[in-house]
mmCIF file of C-alpha atoms in Angstrom:
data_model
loop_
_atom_site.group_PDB
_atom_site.id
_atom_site.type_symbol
_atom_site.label_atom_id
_atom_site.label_comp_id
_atom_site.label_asym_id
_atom_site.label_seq_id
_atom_site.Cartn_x
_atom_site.Cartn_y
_atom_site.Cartn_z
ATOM 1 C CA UNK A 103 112.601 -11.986 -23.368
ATOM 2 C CA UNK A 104 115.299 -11.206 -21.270
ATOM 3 C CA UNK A 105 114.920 -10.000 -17.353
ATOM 4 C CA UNK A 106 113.127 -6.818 -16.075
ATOM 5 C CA UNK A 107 114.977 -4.199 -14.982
ATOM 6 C CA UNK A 108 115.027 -3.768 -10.871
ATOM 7 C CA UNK A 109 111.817 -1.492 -9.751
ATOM 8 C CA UNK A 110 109.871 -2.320 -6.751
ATOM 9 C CA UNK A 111 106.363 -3.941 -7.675
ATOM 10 C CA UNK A 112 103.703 -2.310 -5.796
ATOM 11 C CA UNK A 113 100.614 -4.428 -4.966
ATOM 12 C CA UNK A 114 98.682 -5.322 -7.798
ATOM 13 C CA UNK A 115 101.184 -6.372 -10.272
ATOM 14 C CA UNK A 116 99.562 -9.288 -11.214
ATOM 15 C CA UNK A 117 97.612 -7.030 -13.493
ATOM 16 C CA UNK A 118 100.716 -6.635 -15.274
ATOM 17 C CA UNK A 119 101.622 -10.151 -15.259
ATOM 18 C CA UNK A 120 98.408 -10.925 -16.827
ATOM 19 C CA UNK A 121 98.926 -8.141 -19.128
ATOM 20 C CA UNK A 122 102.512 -9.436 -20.131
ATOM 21 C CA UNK A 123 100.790 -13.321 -20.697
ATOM 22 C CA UNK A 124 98.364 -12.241 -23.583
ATOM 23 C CA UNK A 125 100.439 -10.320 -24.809
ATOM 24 C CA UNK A 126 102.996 -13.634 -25.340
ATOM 25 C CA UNK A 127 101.444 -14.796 -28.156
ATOM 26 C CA UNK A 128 101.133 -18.649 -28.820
ATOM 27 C CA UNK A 129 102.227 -19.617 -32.089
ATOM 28 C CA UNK A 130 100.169 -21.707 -34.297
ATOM 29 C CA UNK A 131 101.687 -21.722 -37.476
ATOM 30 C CA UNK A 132 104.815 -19.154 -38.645
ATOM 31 C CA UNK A 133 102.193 -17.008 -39.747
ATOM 32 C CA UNK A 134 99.182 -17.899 -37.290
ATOM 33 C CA UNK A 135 99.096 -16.730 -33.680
ATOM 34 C CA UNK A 136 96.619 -17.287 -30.615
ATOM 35 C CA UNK A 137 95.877 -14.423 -28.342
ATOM 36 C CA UNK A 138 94.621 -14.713 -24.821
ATOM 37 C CA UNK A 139 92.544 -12.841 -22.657
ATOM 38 C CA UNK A 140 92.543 -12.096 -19.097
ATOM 39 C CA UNK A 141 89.612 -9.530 -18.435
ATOM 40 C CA UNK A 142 86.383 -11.325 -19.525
ATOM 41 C CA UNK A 143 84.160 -9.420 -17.584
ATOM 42 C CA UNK A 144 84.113 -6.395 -20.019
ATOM 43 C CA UNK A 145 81.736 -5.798 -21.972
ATOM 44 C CA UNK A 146 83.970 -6.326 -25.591
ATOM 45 C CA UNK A 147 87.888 -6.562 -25.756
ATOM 46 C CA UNK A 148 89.560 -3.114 -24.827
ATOM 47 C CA UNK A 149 91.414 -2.171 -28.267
ATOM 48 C CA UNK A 150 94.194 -1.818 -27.030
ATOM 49 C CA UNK A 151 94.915 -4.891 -26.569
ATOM 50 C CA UNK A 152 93.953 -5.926 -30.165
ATOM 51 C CA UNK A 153 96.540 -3.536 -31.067
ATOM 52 C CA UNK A 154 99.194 -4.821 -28.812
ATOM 53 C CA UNK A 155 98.763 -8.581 -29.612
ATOM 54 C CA UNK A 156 98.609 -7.509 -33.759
ATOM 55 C CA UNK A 157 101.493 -5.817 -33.355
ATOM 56 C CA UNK A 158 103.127 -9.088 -31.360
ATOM 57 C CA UNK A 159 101.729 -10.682 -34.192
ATOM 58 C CA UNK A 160 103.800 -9.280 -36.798
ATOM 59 C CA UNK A 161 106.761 -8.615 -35.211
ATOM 60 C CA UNK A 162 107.352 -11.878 -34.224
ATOM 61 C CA UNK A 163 107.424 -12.208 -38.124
ATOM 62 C CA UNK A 164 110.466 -9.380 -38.757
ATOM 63 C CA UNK A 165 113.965 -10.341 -38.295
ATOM 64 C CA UNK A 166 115.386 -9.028 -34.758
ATOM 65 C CA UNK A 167 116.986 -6.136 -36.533
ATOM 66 C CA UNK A 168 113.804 -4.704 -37.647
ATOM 67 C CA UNK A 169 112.053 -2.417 -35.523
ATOM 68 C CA UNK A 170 108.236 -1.041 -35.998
ATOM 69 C CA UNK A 171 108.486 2.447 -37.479
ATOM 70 C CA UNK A 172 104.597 2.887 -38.137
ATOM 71 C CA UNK A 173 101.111 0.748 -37.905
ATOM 72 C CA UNK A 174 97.525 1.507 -38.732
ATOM 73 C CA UNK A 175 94.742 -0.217 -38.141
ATOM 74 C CA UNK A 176 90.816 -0.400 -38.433
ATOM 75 C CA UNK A 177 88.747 -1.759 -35.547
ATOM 76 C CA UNK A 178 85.803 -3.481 -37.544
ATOM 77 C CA UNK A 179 83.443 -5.606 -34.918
ATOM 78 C CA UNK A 180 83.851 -5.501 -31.303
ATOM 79 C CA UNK A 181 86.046 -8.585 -30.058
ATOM 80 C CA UNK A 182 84.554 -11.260 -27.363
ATOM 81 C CA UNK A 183 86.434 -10.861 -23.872
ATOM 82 C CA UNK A 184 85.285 -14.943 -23.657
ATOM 83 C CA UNK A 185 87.027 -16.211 -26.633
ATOM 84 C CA UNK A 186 90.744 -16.146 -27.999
ATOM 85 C CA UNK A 187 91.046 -14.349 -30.864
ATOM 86 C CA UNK A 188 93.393 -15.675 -34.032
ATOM 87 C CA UNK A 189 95.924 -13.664 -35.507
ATOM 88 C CA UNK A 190 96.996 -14.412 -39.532
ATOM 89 C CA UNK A 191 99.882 -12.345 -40.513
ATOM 90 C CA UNK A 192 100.141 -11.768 -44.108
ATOM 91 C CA UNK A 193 104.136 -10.841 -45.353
ATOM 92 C CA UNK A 194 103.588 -8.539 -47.639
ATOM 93 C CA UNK A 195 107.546 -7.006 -48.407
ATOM 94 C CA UNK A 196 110.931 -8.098 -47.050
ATOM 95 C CA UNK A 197 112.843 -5.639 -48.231
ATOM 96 C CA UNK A 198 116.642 -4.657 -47.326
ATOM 97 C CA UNK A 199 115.773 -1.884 -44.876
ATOM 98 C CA UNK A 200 112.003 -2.293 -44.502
ATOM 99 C CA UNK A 201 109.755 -4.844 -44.000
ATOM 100 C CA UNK A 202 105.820 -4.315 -43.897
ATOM 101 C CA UNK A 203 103.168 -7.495 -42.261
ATOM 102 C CA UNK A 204 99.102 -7.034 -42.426
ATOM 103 C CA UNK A 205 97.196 -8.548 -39.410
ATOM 104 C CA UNK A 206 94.420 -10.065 -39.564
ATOM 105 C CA UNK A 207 92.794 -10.419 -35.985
ATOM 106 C CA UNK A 208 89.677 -13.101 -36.228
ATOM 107 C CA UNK A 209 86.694 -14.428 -34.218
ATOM 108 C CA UNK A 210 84.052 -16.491 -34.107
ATOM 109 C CA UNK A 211 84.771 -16.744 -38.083
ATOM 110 C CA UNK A 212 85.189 -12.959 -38.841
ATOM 111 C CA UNK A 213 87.858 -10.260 -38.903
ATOM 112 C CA UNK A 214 87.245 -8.091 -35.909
ATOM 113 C CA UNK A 215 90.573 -6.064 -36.563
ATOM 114 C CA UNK A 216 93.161 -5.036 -39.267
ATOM 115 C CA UNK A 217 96.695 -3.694 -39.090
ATOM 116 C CA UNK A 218 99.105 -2.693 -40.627
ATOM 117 C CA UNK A 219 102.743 -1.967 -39.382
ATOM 118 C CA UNK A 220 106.247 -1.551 -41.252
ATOM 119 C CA UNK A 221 109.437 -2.291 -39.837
ATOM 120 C CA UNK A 222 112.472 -0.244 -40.184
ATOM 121 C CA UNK A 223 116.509 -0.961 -39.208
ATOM 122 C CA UNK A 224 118.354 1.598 -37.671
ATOM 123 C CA UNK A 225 119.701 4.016 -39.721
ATOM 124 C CA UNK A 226 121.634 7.715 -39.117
ATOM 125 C CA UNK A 227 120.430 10.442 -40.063
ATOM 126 C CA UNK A 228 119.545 14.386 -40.007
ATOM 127 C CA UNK A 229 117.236 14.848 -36.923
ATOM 128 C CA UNK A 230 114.531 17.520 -35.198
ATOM 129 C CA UNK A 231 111.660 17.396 -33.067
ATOM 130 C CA UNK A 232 108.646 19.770 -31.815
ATOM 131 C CA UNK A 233 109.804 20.773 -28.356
ATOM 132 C CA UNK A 234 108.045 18.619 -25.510
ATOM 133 C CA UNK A 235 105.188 21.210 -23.736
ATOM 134 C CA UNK A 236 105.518 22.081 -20.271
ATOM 135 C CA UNK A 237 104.566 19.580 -17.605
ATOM 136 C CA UNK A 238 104.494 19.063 -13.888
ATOM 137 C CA UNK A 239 106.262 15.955 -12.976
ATOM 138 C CA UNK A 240 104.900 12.595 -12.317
ATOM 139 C CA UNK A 241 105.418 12.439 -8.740
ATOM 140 C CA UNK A 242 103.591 15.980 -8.014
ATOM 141 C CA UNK A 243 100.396 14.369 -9.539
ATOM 142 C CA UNK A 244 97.706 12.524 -7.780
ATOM 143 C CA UNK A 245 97.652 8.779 -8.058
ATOM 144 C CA UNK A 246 94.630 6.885 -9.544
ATOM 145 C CA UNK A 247 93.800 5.728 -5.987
ATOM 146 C CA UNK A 248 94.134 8.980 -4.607
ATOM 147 C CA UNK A 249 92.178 11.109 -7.499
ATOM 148 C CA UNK A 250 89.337 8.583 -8.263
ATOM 149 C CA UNK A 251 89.148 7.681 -4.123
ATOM 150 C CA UNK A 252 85.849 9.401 -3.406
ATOM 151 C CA UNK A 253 84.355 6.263 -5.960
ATOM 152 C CA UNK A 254 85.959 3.968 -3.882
ATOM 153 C CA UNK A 255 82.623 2.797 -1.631
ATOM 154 C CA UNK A 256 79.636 4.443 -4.602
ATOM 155 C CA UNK A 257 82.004 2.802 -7.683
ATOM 156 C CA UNK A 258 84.245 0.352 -6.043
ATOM 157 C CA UNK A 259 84.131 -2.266 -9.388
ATOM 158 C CA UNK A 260 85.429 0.767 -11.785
ATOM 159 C CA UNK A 261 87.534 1.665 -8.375
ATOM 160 C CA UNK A 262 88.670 -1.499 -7.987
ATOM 161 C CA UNK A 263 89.807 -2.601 -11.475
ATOM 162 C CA UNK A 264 93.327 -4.683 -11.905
ATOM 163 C CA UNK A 265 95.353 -1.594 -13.745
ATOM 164 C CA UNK A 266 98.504 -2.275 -15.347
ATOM 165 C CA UNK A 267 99.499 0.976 -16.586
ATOM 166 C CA UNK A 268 100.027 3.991 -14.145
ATOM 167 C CA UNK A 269 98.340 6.872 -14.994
ATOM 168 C CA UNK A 270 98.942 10.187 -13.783
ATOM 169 C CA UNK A 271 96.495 13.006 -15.014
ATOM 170 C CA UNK A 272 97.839 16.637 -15.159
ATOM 171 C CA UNK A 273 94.258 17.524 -16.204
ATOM 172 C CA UNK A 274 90.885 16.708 -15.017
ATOM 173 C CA UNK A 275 89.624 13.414 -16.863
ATOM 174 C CA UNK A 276 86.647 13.473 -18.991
ATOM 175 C CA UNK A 277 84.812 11.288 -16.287
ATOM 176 C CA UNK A 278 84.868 14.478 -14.014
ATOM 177 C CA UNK A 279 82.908 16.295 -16.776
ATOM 178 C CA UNK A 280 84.300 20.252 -16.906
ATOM 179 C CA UNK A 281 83.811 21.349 -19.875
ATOM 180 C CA UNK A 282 87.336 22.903 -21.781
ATOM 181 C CA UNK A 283 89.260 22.918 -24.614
ATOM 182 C CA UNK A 284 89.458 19.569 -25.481
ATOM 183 C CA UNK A 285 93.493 19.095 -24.694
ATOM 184 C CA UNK A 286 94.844 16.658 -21.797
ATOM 185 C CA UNK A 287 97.711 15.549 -20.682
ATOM 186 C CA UNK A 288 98.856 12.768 -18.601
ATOM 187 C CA UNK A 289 102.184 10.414 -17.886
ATOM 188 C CA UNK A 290 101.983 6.668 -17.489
ATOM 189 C CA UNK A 291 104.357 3.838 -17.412
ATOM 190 C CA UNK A 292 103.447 0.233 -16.033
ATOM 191 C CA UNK A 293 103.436 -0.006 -12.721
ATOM 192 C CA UNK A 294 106.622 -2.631 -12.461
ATOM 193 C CA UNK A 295 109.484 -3.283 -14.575
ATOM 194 C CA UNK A 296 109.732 -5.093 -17.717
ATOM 195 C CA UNK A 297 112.324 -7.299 -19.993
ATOM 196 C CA UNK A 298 114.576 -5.450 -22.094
ATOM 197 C CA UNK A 299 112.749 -6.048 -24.928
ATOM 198 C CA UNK A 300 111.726 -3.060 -27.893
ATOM 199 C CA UNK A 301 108.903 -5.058 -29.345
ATOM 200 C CA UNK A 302 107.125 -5.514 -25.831
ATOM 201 C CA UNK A 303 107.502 -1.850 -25.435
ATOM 202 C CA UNK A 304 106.046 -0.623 -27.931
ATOM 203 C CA UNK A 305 103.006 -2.613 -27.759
ATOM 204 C CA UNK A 306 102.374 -1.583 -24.498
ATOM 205 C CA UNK A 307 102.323 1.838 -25.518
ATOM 206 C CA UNK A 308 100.179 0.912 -28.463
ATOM 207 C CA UNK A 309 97.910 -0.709 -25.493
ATOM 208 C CA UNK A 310 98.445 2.783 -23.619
ATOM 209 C CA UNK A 311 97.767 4.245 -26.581
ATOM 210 C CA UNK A 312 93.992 3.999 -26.826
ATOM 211 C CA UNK A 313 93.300 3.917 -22.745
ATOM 212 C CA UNK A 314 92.783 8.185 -23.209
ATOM 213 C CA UNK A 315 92.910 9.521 -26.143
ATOM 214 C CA UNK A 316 89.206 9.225 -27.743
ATOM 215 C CA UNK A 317 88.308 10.825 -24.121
ATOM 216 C CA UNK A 318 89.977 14.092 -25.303
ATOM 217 C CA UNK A 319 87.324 14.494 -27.910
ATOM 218 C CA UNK A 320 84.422 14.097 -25.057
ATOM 219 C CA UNK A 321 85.994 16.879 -22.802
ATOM 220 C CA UNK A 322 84.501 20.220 -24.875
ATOM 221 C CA UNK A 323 80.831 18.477 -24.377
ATOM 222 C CA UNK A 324 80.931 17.584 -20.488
ATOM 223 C CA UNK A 325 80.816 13.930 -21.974
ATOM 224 C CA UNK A 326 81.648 10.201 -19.941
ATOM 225 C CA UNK A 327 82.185 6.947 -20.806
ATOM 226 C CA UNK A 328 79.523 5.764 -18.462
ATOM 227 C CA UNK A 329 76.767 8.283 -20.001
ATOM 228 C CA UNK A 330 73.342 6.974 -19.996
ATOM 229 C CA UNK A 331 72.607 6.635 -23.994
ATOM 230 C CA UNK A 332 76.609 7.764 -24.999
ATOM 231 C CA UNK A 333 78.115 5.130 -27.367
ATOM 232 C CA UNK A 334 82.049 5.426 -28.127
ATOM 233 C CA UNK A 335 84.445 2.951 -29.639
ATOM 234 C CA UNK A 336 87.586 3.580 -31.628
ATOM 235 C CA UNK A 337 87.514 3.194 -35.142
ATOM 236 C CA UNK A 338 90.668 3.516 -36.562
ATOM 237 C CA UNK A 339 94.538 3.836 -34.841
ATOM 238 C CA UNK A 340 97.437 5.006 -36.428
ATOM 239 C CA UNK A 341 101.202 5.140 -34.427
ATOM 240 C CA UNK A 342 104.388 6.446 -35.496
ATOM 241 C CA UNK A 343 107.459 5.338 -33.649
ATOM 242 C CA UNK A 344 110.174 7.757 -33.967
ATOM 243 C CA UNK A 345 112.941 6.536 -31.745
ATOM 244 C CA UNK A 346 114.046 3.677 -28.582
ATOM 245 C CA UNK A 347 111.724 4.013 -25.632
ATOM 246 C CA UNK A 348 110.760 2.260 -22.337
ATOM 247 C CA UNK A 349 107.530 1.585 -21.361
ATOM 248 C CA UNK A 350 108.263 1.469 -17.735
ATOM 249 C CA UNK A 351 109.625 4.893 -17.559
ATOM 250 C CA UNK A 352 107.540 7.543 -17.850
ATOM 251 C CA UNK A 353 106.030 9.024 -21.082
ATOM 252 C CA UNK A 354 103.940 12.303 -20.872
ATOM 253 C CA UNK A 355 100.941 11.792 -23.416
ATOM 254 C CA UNK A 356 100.256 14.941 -24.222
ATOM 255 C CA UNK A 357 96.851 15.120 -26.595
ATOM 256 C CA UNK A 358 94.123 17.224 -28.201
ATOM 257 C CA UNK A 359 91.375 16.461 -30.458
ATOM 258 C CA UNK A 360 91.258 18.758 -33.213
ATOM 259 C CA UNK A 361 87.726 18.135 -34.562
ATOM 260 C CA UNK A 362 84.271 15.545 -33.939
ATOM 261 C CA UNK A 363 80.670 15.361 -36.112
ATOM 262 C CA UNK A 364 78.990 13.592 -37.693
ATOM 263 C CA UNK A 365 79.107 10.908 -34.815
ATOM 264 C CA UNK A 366 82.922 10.773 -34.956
ATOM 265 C CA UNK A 367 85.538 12.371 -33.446
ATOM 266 C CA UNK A 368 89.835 12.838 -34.420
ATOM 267 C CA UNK A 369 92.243 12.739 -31.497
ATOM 268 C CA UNK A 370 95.962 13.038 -31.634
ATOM 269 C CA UNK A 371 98.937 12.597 -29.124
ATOM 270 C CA UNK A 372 102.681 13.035 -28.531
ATOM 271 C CA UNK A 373 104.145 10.635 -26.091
ATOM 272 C CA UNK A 374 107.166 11.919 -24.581
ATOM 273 C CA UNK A 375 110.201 10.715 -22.310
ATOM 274 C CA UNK A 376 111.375 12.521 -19.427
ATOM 275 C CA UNK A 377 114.267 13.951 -21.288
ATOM 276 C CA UNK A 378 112.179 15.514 -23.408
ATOM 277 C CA UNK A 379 112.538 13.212 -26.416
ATOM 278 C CA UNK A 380 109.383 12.569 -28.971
ATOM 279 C CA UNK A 381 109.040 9.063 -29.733
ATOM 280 C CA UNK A 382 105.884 8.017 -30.525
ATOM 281 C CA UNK A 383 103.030 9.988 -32.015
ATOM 282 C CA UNK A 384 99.510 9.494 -31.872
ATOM 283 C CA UNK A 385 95.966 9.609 -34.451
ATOM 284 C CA UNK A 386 92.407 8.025 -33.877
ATOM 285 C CA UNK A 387 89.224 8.348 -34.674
ATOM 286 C CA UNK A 388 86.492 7.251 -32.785
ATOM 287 C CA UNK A 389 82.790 6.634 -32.608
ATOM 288 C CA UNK A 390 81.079 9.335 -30.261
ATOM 289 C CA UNK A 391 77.289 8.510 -30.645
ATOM 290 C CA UNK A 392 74.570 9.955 -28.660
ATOM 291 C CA UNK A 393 71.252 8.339 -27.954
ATOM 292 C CA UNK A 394 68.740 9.076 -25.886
ATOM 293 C CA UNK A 395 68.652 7.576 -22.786
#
C-alpha cells in the first residue's frame, strides 16, 4: 500500500486503523488467507466485513492490472466476532481480460460465506450513465454525533461505537421510525485518508455497502434494528463496479427497496461521486423476520 492522501484525522481514527488491519489479510498459503477481527463485542460479524476481507481475499489473487468489475455473494451462518475466520480462494479462470476467484470464508469447520467476484483490465469503450438524483451536500447534513446526540446519556454504547465510515443521512434513518416510501439517501466516506490503493477502496465500499441498505426495506413498516422480536440479517450481496473511485471522498448512496414478503426483503443502491459519476451499484436481500416479542 502506498501513503494516504493528506486529510486531517478527527478523533477516533483508530476505528479506521483497526478497520484498515483486518482488512490486511495474513497470508497462509497463495490461496489461503487469515482474517482478523477487531469488534468482538457484537453479537455475530457485521457482513460487511466478510465482504471486504473476501474480496481482499481474491484480489490479492489477480494480477495488479486486474480490477474487480462485479462480486456476489451468499451469507450462509452468522460469523463469530471471537474467532478469525479462514479465507480459501478457489481460481476458477485466468483469462486475457478477465479473471474470476470464488471465496470461501470458514469457521469453526464450516463455510459461513461465499463470493464470487470477476476481475476486469481497463478497457475503452462507448459510455452512459443514469443521471445522479438531486442531493444536498455533505457538509449541510447533520453529523452522526450531532443527529443521534439526544442517545448520547439513554444509548451511550450504540452512541458511543468506534465508527469508521462517516455517514451523513439526507433522510431520517429507519431507527427514527417514520413511516415513508421506503427510499434513503445518505453520503459517507471514512473519516481519514487512505493509501492510494483501488482494491482497498472498493472493499471499503463493499463494507459500506451493507451498513444501510437492508434498513431501506424496514422504513415503509416503522421498523428498527433494535425491535423487540425483529430479526434481520443479509442474505445475499451483489456489487457492480463501474469505474475508479475513492473511498475517502464522498459517495452519495442513494437507495430504495423495491419489494419484501415472505420474511425477506430486496434493496438496491447507486453510489455516487461528487461529480456526479456512477460507480458502483448496489442489490441485497435480506432476512426481515418478525416475532413476537
Amino acid at each position: 500500500m502506498t501513503a494516504p492522501r493528506e486529510r486531517p484525522a478527527p478523533p477516533g481514527t483508530d476505528a479506521l486503523a483497526d478497520l484498515l488491519f483486518v482488512l490486511d489479510l495474513e497470508a497462509i498459503e497463495t490461496t489461503i488467507f487469515r482474517g482478523h477481527q477487531t469488534d468482538a463485542k457484537r453479537l455475530r460479524t457485521f457482513g460487511g466485513l466478510v465482504a471486504g476481507q473476501a474480496l481482499v481475499a481474491a484480489g490479492r489473487t489477480v494480477a495488479a492490472d486486474l480490477h474487480v468489475h462485479s462480486l456476489h455473494a451468499y451469507f450462509l451462518r452468522p460469523g463469530d466476532p471471537t474467532r478469525p475466520i479462514v479465507y480459501e480462494v478457489d481460481r476458477i479462470r485466468d483469462g486475457r481480460s478477465f479473471a474470476t476467484r470464488r471465496v470461501i470464508a470458514i469457521q469453526h469447520g464450516e463455510a459461513i460465506f461465499n463470493l464470487s467476484a470477476s476481475f476486469h483490465v481497463t478497457e475503452a469503450g462507448v459510455s452512459h450513465q443514469k443521471a445522479m438524483p438531486d442531493a444536498p451536500s455533505p457538509e449541510s447534513l447533520p453529523t452522526f454525533q450531532e443527529r443521534w446526540k439526544h442517545l448520547a446519556e439513554t444509548d451511550p454504547d450504540w452512541y458511543h461505537w468506534p465508527r469508521p465510515i462517516d455517514q451523513r443521512h439526507v433522510d431520517a434513518p429507519s431507527r427514527e421510525r417514520i413511516v415513508r416510501e421506503p427510499r434513503q439517501q445518505l453520503w459517507f466516506r471514512t473519516i481519514a485518508a487512505l493509501p492510494d490503493d483501488p482494491l482497498l477502496h472498493a472493499c471499503i465500499a463493499a463494507y459500506a455497502s451493507d451498513m444501510s441498505v437492508l434498513d431501506t426495506a424496514l422504513i415503509p413498516h416503522g421498523i428498527s434494528w433494535d425491535d423487540p422480536g425483529f430479526m434481520g440479517a443479509s442474505l445475499d450481496h451483489a456489487m457492480w463496479f463501474h469505474g475508479p473511485f475513492r473511498s475517502d471522498e464522498w459517495l452519495l448512496y442513494d437507495q430504495e427497496s423495491t419489494v419484501s414478503g415472505g420474511a425477506r426483503g430486496l434493496s438496491r443502491g447507486e453510489m455516487y461521486t461528487a461529480d456526479g459519476r456512477l460507480v458502483v451499484s448496489v442489490v441485497q436481500e435480506g432476512l426481515m423476520r418478525l416475532r413476537t416479542p
